[in-house]
Coordinates of C-alpha atoms in Angstrom, one line a residue:
M20 CA 0.0 0.0 0.0
I21 CA 1.4 3.4 -1.0
D22 CA 0.4 6.8 0.6
I23 CA -0.6 9.7 -1.6
L24 CA -0.4 13.0 0.2
V25 CA -3.4 15.3 -0.3
L26 CA -2.1 18.7 1.0
Y27 CA -4.3 21.8 1.0
Y28 CA -5.2 25.0 2.7
S29 CA -8.9 26.0 2.9
R30 CA -10.3 29.1 4.5
H31 CA -14.0 28.5 4.2
G32 CA -14.2 24.9 3.2
A33 CA -14.5 24.9 -0.6
T34 CA -11.0 23.7 -1.2
E35 CA -11.4 21.1 1.5
Q36 CA -14.4 19.7 -0.4
L37 CA -12.3 19.4 -3.6
A38 CA -9.5 17.8 -1.6
R39 CA -11.9 15.1 -0.2
E40 CA -13.1 14.3 -3.7
I41 CA -9.5 13.8 -4.9
A42 CA -8.9 11.6 -1.9
M43 CA -11.9 9.5 -2.8
G44 CA -10.4 9.0 -6.3
I45 CA -7.1 8.0 -4.8
D46 CA -8.7 5.5 -2.4
S47 CA -10.6 3.9 -5.2
V48 CA -7.3 2.6 -6.7
K49 CA -6.2 -0.7 -5.3
G50 CA -2.9 -0.4 -3.5
A51 CA -3.2 3.4 -2.9
C52 CA -4.3 5.3 0.2
A53 CA -4.9 9.1 0.6
R54 CA -3.2 10.8 3.5
I55 CA -5.0 14.1 4.0
R56 CA -3.1 17.0 5.6
T57 CA -3.6 20.8 5.9
V58 CA -1.5 23.8 6.9
P59 CA -2.2 26.5 9.5
P60 CA -3.2 30.0 8.5
V61 CA -0.6 32.8 8.4
S62 CA -1.1 35.4 11.1
T63 CA -0.7 39.2 10.6
T64 CA 0.1 39.4 14.3
C65 CA 3.8 39.0 15.2
E66 CA 4.6 35.9 17.1
A67 CA 1.1 34.5 16.8
T68 CA 1.1 30.7 16.6
A69 CA -1.4 28.1 15.8
P70 CA -1.9 25.0 18.1
D71 CA 0.3 22.0 17.1
I72 CA -2.9 20.1 16.4
P73 CA -5.9 21.7 14.7
T74 CA -9.2 21.7 16.6
D75 CA -10.9 19.9 13.8
G76 CA -10.2 18.5 10.4
P77 CA -7.0 16.7 9.3
P78 CA -3.6 17.2 11.0
Y79 CA -1.1 19.8 9.9
A80 CA 1.4 18.6 7.3
E81 CA 5.0 17.8 8.4
L82 CA 8.1 17.5 6.2
S83 CA 8.0 13.7 6.9
D84 CA 4.7 13.5 5.0
L85 CA 6.5 14.7 1.9
K86 CA 9.3 12.2 2.3
E87 CA 6.9 9.3 2.9
C88 CA 4.4 9.9 0.2
A89 CA 4.5 8.3 -3.2
G90 CA 2.6 11.1 -4.9
L91 CA 1.2 14.5 -4.0
A92 CA -2.0 16.5 -4.6
V93 CA -1.7 20.2 -3.6
G94 CA -4.6 22.6 -3.3
S95 CA -5.3 26.2 -2.4
P96 CA -8.0 28.8 -2.8
T97 CA -7.0 31.5 -5.3
R98 CA -5.6 34.8 -4.0
F99 CA -5.3 37.3 -6.8
G100 CA -4.4 34.6 -9.3
N101 CA -1.9 32.8 -7.0
M102 CA -1.9 30.3 -4.1
A103 CA -2.8 31.4 -0.5
A104 CA 0.0 32.7 1.7
A105 CA -0.5 29.8 4.2
L106 CA 0.4 27.2 1.6
K107 CA 3.2 29.2 0.1
Y108 CA 4.7 29.6 3.6
F109 CA 4.7 25.8 4.0
I110 CA 6.2 25.2 0.6
D111 CA 8.9 27.8 1.2
G112 CA 10.1 25.7 4.1
T113 CA 10.8 22.6 2.0
A114 CA 14.3 23.4 1.1
G115 CA 15.6 20.4 3.1
A116 CA 13.3 18.1 1.2
W117 CA 14.6 19.6 -2.1
L118 CA 18.2 19.2 -1.1
A119 CA 17.6 15.5 -0.1
G120 CA 15.6 14.8 -3.3
D121 CA 12.7 13.5 -1.3
L122 CA 10.2 14.3 -4.0
E123 CA 12.2 13.5 -7.1
N124 CA 10.4 11.3 -9.7
K125 CA 7.1 11.3 -7.8
P126 CA 3.9 12.4 -9.5
F127 CA 1.9 15.5 -8.4
C128 CA -1.2 17.3 -9.3
V129 CA -2.7 20.7 -8.3
F130 CA -6.2 21.9 -7.6
T131 CA -7.9 25.2 -6.7
T132 CA -11.1 27.1 -5.9
T133 CA -12.3 30.6 -6.8
S134 CA -15.4 32.6 -6.1
T135 CA -15.9 33.7 -9.7
M136 CA -15.7 31.9 -13.1
H137 CA -12.7 33.9 -14.3
G138 CA -11.1 34.4 -10.9
G139 CA -7.6 33.2 -11.7
Q140 CA -8.0 29.4 -11.5
E141 CA -5.5 28.6 -14.3
S142 CA -2.8 31.1 -13.2
T143 CA -3.1 29.7 -9.7
L144 CA -2.7 26.1 -10.9
L145 CA 0.3 27.0 -13.1
S146 CA 2.1 29.0 -10.4
M147 CA 1.4 26.4 -7.7
A148 CA 3.0 23.7 -9.9
L149 CA 6.3 25.6 -10.2
P150 CA 7.9 24.7 -6.8
F151 CA 7.1 21.0 -7.3
I152 CA 8.7 21.0 -10.8
H153 CA 11.8 22.4 -9.0
H154 CA 11.6 19.5 -6.6
G155 CA 11.9 17.2 -9.7
M156 CA 8.3 15.9 -9.5
L157 CA 6.2 14.9 -12.5
W158 CA 3.1 17.0 -13.2
M159 CA -0.2 15.1 -13.8
G160 CA -3.0 17.2 -15.4
I161 CA -6.4 16.1 -16.5
P162 CA -6.7 14.8 -20.1
Y163 CA -9.6 15.8 -22.4
S164 CA -10.4 12.1 -22.6
E165 CA -12.3 12.9 -19.4
Q166 CA -15.6 13.9 -20.9
A167 CA -16.5 16.1 -17.9
L168 CA -13.6 18.4 -19.0
N169 CA -15.5 19.1 -22.2
D170 CA -18.9 19.4 -20.6
T171 CA -18.2 21.4 -17.5
E172 CA -19.8 24.9 -17.2
S173 CA -18.1 25.7 -13.9
G174 CA -14.7 24.4 -12.7
G175 CA -12.3 22.0 -14.3
T176 CA -9.1 22.6 -16.3
P177 CA -6.5 20.5 -18.0
Y178 CA -4.0 21.8 -15.5
G179 CA -5.9 20.4 -12.5
A180 CA -9.3 20.2 -10.8
S181 CA -11.0 23.4 -9.8
H182 CA -14.3 24.6 -8.3
R183 CA -16.3 27.9 -8.6
S184 CA -17.7 28.4 -5.1
G185 CA -19.7 31.6 -5.8
P186 CA -19.3 35.2 -4.4
K187 CA -20.3 34.0 -0.9
G188 CA -18.6 30.7 -1.1
G189 CA -21.8 28.7 -0.8
L190 CA -22.0 26.9 -4.1
P191 CA -21.6 23.1 -3.8
L192 CA -19.4 21.1 -6.1
S193 CA -21.0 20.5 -9.4
E194 CA -21.2 16.9 -10.7
H195 CA -18.6 17.7 -13.4
E196 CA -16.3 19.2 -10.8
R197 CA -16.7 16.1 -8.6
Q198 CA -16.0 13.8 -11.6
L199 CA -12.9 15.6 -12.5
A200 CA -11.5 15.8 -9.0
R201 CA -12.0 12.0 -8.6
A202 CA -10.5 11.3 -12.0
Q203 CA -7.5 13.4 -11.1
G204 CA -7.1 11.5 -7.8
M205 CA -7.3 8.1 -9.7
R206 CA -4.8 9.2 -12.3
L207 CA -2.4 10.4 -9.7
A208 CA -2.6 7.2 -7.7
K209 CA -2.2 5.0 -10.8
A210 CA 0.9 7.0 -11.9
A211 CA 2.4 6.7 -8.4
L212 CA 1.9 3.0 -8.4
A213 CA 3.5 2.7 -11.9
L214 CA 6.4 4.9 -10.9
Q215 CA 7.2 2.8 -7.8
T216 CA 9.1 0.3 -10.0
L217 CA 11.1 3.1 -11.8
N218 CA 12.0 4.8 -8.5
E219 CA 13.1 1.5 -6.9
G220 CA 15.3 0.6 -9.9

């Protein structure tokens, strides 16, 4: 059994919904298991700290999660066409993993949520992928053979799963968004299993 890390930051829950759909896709692949982790928010108050264990939801990610995973799904809400500061802060602290090559030759995917249709989903996904390309990872998008990618009228891109949550963040995931998130999780898990042989050789 291999672990696929689903790492995300979610302010109001929309990105968490997408993360859980991706995790369901991962868990549907025999031999793969989703390990869900989040990151604490960044505070504007000097010396403010979050508790070591969140009051609810999944545990906070640790660098050991990166080393132990066979694949990685990374998600964030969009902030002006880029990932949220909380996730960027965590990623900026992975230099040790980069030096050790902990993520080399492992597959990864990215996902995001926005309140509006043209709120920067694709630029967020593209910029979120860059640090993991530097880590030597292999980017898994969503191919157009997934029919929902052609049919969706809300979220979903070839760069990664996405969701339009609405101006007040209350829109549930559409059926196409769910299908694409699960398909992305399945594709990531299958790639990670296939790459196990390559990485062990």
